[in-house]
Coordinates of C-alpha atoms in Angstrom, one line a residue:
X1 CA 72.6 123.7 45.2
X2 CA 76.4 123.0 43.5
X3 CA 77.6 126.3 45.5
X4 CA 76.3 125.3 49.2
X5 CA 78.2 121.7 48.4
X6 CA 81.4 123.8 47.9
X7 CA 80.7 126.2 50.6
X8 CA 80.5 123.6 52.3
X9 CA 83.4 121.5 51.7
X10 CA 85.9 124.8 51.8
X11 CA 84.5 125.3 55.7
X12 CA 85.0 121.3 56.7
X13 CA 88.7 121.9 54.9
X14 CA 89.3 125.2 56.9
X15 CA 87.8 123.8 60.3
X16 CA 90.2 120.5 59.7
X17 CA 93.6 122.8 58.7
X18 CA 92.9 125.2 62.1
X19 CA 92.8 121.8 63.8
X20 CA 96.6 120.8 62.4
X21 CA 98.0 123.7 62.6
X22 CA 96.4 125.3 65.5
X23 CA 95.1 122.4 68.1
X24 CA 95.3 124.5 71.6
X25 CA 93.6 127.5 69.7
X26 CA 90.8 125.2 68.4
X27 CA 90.6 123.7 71.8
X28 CA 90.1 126.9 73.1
X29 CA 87.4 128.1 70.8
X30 CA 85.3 124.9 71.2
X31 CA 85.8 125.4 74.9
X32 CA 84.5 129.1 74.2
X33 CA 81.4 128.0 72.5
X34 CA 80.6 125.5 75.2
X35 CA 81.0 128.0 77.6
X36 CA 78.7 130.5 75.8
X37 CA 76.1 127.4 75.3
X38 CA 76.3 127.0 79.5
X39 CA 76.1 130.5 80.5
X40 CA 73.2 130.6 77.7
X41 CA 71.4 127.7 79.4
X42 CA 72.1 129.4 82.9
X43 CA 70.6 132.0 82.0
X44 CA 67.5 130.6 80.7
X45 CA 67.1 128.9 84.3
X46 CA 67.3 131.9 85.8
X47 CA 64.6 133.6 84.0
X48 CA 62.2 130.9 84.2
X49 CA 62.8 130.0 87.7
X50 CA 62.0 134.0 88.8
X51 CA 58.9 134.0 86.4
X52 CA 57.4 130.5 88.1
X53 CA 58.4 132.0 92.0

């Protein structure tokens, strides 16, 4: 359990030292993710709207 607390810890350090030192970078990855979560959810629309048709 003591080694997933520091695990954890080291990622919310990294995550907040890439967002001081790199913002537009971060900004761009998050905007990378969201995009992957949309095209994701497109996707999924697609499929269920030619299975129900």
């Amino acid at each position: 359990m003591q080694v997933k607390k520091v695990i954890t810890y080291v990622a919310v350090a990294f995550v907040v030292f890439y967002l001081f030192t790199r913002p537009a970078q971060a900004a761009a990855a998050v905007n990378g993710v969201f995009d992957g979560i949309i095209h994701g959810a497109n996707q999924l629309a697609v499929f269920f709207s030619s299975v129900l048709t």
